[in-house]
Coordinates of C-alpha atoms in Angstrom, one line a residue:
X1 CA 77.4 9.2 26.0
X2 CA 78.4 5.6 25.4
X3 CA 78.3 4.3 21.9
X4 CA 76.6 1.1 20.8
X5 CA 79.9 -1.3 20.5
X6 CA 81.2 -0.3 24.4
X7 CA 77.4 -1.1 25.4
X8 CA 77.7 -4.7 23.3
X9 CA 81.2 -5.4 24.7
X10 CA 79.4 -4.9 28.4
X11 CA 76.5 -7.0 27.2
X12 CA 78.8 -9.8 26.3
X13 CA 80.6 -9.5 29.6
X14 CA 83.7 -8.5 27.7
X15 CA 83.9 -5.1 29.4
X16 CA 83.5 -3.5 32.6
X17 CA 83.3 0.3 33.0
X18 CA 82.2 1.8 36.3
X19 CA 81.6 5.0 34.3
X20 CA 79.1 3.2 31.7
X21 CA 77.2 1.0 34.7
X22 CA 76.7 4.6 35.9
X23 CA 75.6 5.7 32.9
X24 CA 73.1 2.7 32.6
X25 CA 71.4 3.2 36.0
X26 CA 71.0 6.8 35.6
X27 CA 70.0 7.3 32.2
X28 CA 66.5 5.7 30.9
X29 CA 67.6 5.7 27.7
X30 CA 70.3 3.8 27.8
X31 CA 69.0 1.3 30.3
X32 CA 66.3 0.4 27.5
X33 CA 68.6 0.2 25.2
X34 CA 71.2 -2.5 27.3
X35 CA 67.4 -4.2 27.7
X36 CA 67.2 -4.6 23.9
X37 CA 70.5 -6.0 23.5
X38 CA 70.0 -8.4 26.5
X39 CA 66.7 -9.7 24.8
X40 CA 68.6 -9.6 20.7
X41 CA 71.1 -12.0 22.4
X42 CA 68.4 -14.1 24.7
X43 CA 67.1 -14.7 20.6
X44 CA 70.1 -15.6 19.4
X45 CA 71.1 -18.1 22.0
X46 CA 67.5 -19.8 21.6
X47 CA 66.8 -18.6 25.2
X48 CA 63.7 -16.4 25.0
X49 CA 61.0 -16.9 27.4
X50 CA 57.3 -18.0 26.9
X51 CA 55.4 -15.4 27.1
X52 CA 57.5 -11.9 26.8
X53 CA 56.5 -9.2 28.5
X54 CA 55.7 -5.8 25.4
X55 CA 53.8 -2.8 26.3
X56 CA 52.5 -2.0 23.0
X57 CA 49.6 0.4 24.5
X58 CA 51.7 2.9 26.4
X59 CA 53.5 3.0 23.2
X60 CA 51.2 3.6 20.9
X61 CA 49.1 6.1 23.3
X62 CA 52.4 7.8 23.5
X63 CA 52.5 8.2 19.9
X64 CA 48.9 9.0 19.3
X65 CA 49.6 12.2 21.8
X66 CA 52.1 13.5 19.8
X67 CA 50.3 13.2 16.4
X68 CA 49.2 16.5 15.3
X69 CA 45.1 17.1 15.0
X70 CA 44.4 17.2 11.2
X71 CA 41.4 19.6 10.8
X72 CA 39.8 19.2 7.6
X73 CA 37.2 22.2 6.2
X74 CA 34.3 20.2 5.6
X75 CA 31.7 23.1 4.6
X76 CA 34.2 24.2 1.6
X77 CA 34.1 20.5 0.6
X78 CA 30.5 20.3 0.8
X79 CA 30.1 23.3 -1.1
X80 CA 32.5 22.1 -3.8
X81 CA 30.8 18.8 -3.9
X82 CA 27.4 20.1 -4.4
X83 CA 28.6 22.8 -7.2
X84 CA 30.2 19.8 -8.8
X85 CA 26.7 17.7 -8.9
X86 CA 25.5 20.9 -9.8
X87 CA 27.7 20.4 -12.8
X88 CA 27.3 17.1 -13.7
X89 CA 23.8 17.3 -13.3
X90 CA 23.4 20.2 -16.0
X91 CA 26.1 17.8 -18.5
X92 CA 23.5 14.9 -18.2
X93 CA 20.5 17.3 -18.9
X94 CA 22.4 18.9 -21.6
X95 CA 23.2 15.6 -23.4
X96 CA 20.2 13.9 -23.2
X97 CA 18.6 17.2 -24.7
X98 CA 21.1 16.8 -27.4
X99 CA 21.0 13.6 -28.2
X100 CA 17.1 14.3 -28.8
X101 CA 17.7 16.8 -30.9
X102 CA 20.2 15.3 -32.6
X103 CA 17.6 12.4 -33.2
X104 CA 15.2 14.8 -34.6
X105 CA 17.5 16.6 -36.8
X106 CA 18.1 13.3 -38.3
X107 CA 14.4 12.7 -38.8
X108 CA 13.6 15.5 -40.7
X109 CA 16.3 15.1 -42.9
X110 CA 16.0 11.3 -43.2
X111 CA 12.0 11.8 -44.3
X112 CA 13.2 15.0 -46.7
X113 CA 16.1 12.4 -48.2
X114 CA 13.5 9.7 -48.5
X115 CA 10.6 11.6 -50.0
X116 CA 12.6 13.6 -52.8
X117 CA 14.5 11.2 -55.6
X118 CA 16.7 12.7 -58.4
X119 CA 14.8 11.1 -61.2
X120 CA 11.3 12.8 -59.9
X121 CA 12.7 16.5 -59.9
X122 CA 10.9 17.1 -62.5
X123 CA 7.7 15.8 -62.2
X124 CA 5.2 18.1 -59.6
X125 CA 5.1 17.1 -55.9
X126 CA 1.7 15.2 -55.2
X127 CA -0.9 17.1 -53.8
X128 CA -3.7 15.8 -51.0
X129 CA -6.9 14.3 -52.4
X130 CA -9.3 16.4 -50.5
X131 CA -12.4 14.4 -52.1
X132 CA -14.2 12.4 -49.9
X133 CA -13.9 8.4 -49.5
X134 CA -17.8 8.0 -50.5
X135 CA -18.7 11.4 -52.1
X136 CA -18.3 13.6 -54.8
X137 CA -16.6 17.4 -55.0
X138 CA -19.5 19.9 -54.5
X139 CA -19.1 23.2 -56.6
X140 CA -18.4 26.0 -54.3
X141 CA -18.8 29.9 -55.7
X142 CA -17.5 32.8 -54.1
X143 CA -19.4 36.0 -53.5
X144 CA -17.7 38.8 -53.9
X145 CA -19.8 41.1 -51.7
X146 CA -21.8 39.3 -48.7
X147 CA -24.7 40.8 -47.3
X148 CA -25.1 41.3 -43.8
X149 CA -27.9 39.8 -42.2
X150 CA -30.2 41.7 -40.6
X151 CA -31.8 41.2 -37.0
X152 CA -35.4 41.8 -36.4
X153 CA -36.3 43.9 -33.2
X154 CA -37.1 40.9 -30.7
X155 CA -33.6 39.3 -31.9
X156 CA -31.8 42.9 -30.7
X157 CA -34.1 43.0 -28.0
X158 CA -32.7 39.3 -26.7
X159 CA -29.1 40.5 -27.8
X160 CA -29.4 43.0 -25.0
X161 CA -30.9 41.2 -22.3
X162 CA -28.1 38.5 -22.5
X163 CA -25.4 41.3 -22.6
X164 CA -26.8 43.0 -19.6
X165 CA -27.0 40.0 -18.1
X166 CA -23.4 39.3 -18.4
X167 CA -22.5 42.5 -17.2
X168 CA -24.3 42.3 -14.2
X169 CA -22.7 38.6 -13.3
X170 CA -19.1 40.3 -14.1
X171 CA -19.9 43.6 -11.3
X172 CA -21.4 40.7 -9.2
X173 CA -18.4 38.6 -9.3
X174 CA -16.1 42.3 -9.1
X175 CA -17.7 42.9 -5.6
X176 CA -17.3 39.6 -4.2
X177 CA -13.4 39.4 -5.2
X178 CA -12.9 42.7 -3.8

């Protein structure tokens, strides 16, 4: 195998092998690489053409071929996805719930803080007028044993017509579900 200085020496005319001319003809390698050097010192000298000639396509298809096929699991990662929404869906519901009852909580004791002062504990708490705005309080008695009233025959007699009634709609409405 030639090494990179004998194939610069040929390159700058400085040496001439028949062995490494071989070389370079039968060896594709090599031959690109004596093409590279020829082109680094075309640069150099300020001798580069127009338009040079780079086959970037074959070289990156080349390159593409040998990449290896990365297949991802998408149903895991749709799964995890929507257990994490899942997640962070329940999180939002749980802290807006919170903060409402947190709210409320503060409410309650807010109204108990503002409706008892120190200097009132001993005075009664007020209690609801339950007069009303134009009238007067009416005595009211309590009996201590009510009497039952008691239904004449026609009132028990129309008593027992509406109940029949009623149980002839419900048998009515039995039969037509069934």
């Amino acid at each position: 195998m030639a090494n990179k200085e004998q194939l610069s020496a040929l390159v700058d005319n400085e040496l001439t092998d028949a062995a490494l001319l071989d070389l370079l003809a039968n060896e594709p390698e090599h031959a690109e690489q004596w093409s590279n050097y020829h082109l680094i010192g075309d640069v150099l000298r300020g001798e580069t053409p127009k338009q040079i000639d780079i086959d970037i396509a074959s070289g990156v298809a080349a390159a593409l071929e040998q990449e290896p096929a990365i297949v991802a699991p998408k149903p895991q990662a749709a799964e995890q996805k929507e257990s994490s929404v899942r997640v962070v869906r329940f999180f939002k519901y749980a802290g807006q719930y919170a903060i409402a009852a947190s709210v409320a909580v503060a409410a309650i004791i807010g109204v108990q803080q503002y409706s008892y002062q120190a200097n009132d504990a001993d005075q009664p708490l007020p209690v609801f007028s339950t007069v009303p705005v134009g009238g007067a309080v009416a005595p009211v008695s309590l009996q201590s044993n009510p009497q039952p009233r008691e239904l004449s025959e026609a009132e028990i007699m129309e008593q027992r017509k509406r109940i029949s009634a009623y149980l002839q709609d419900h048998r009515f409405q039995q039969r037509i579900v069934e």
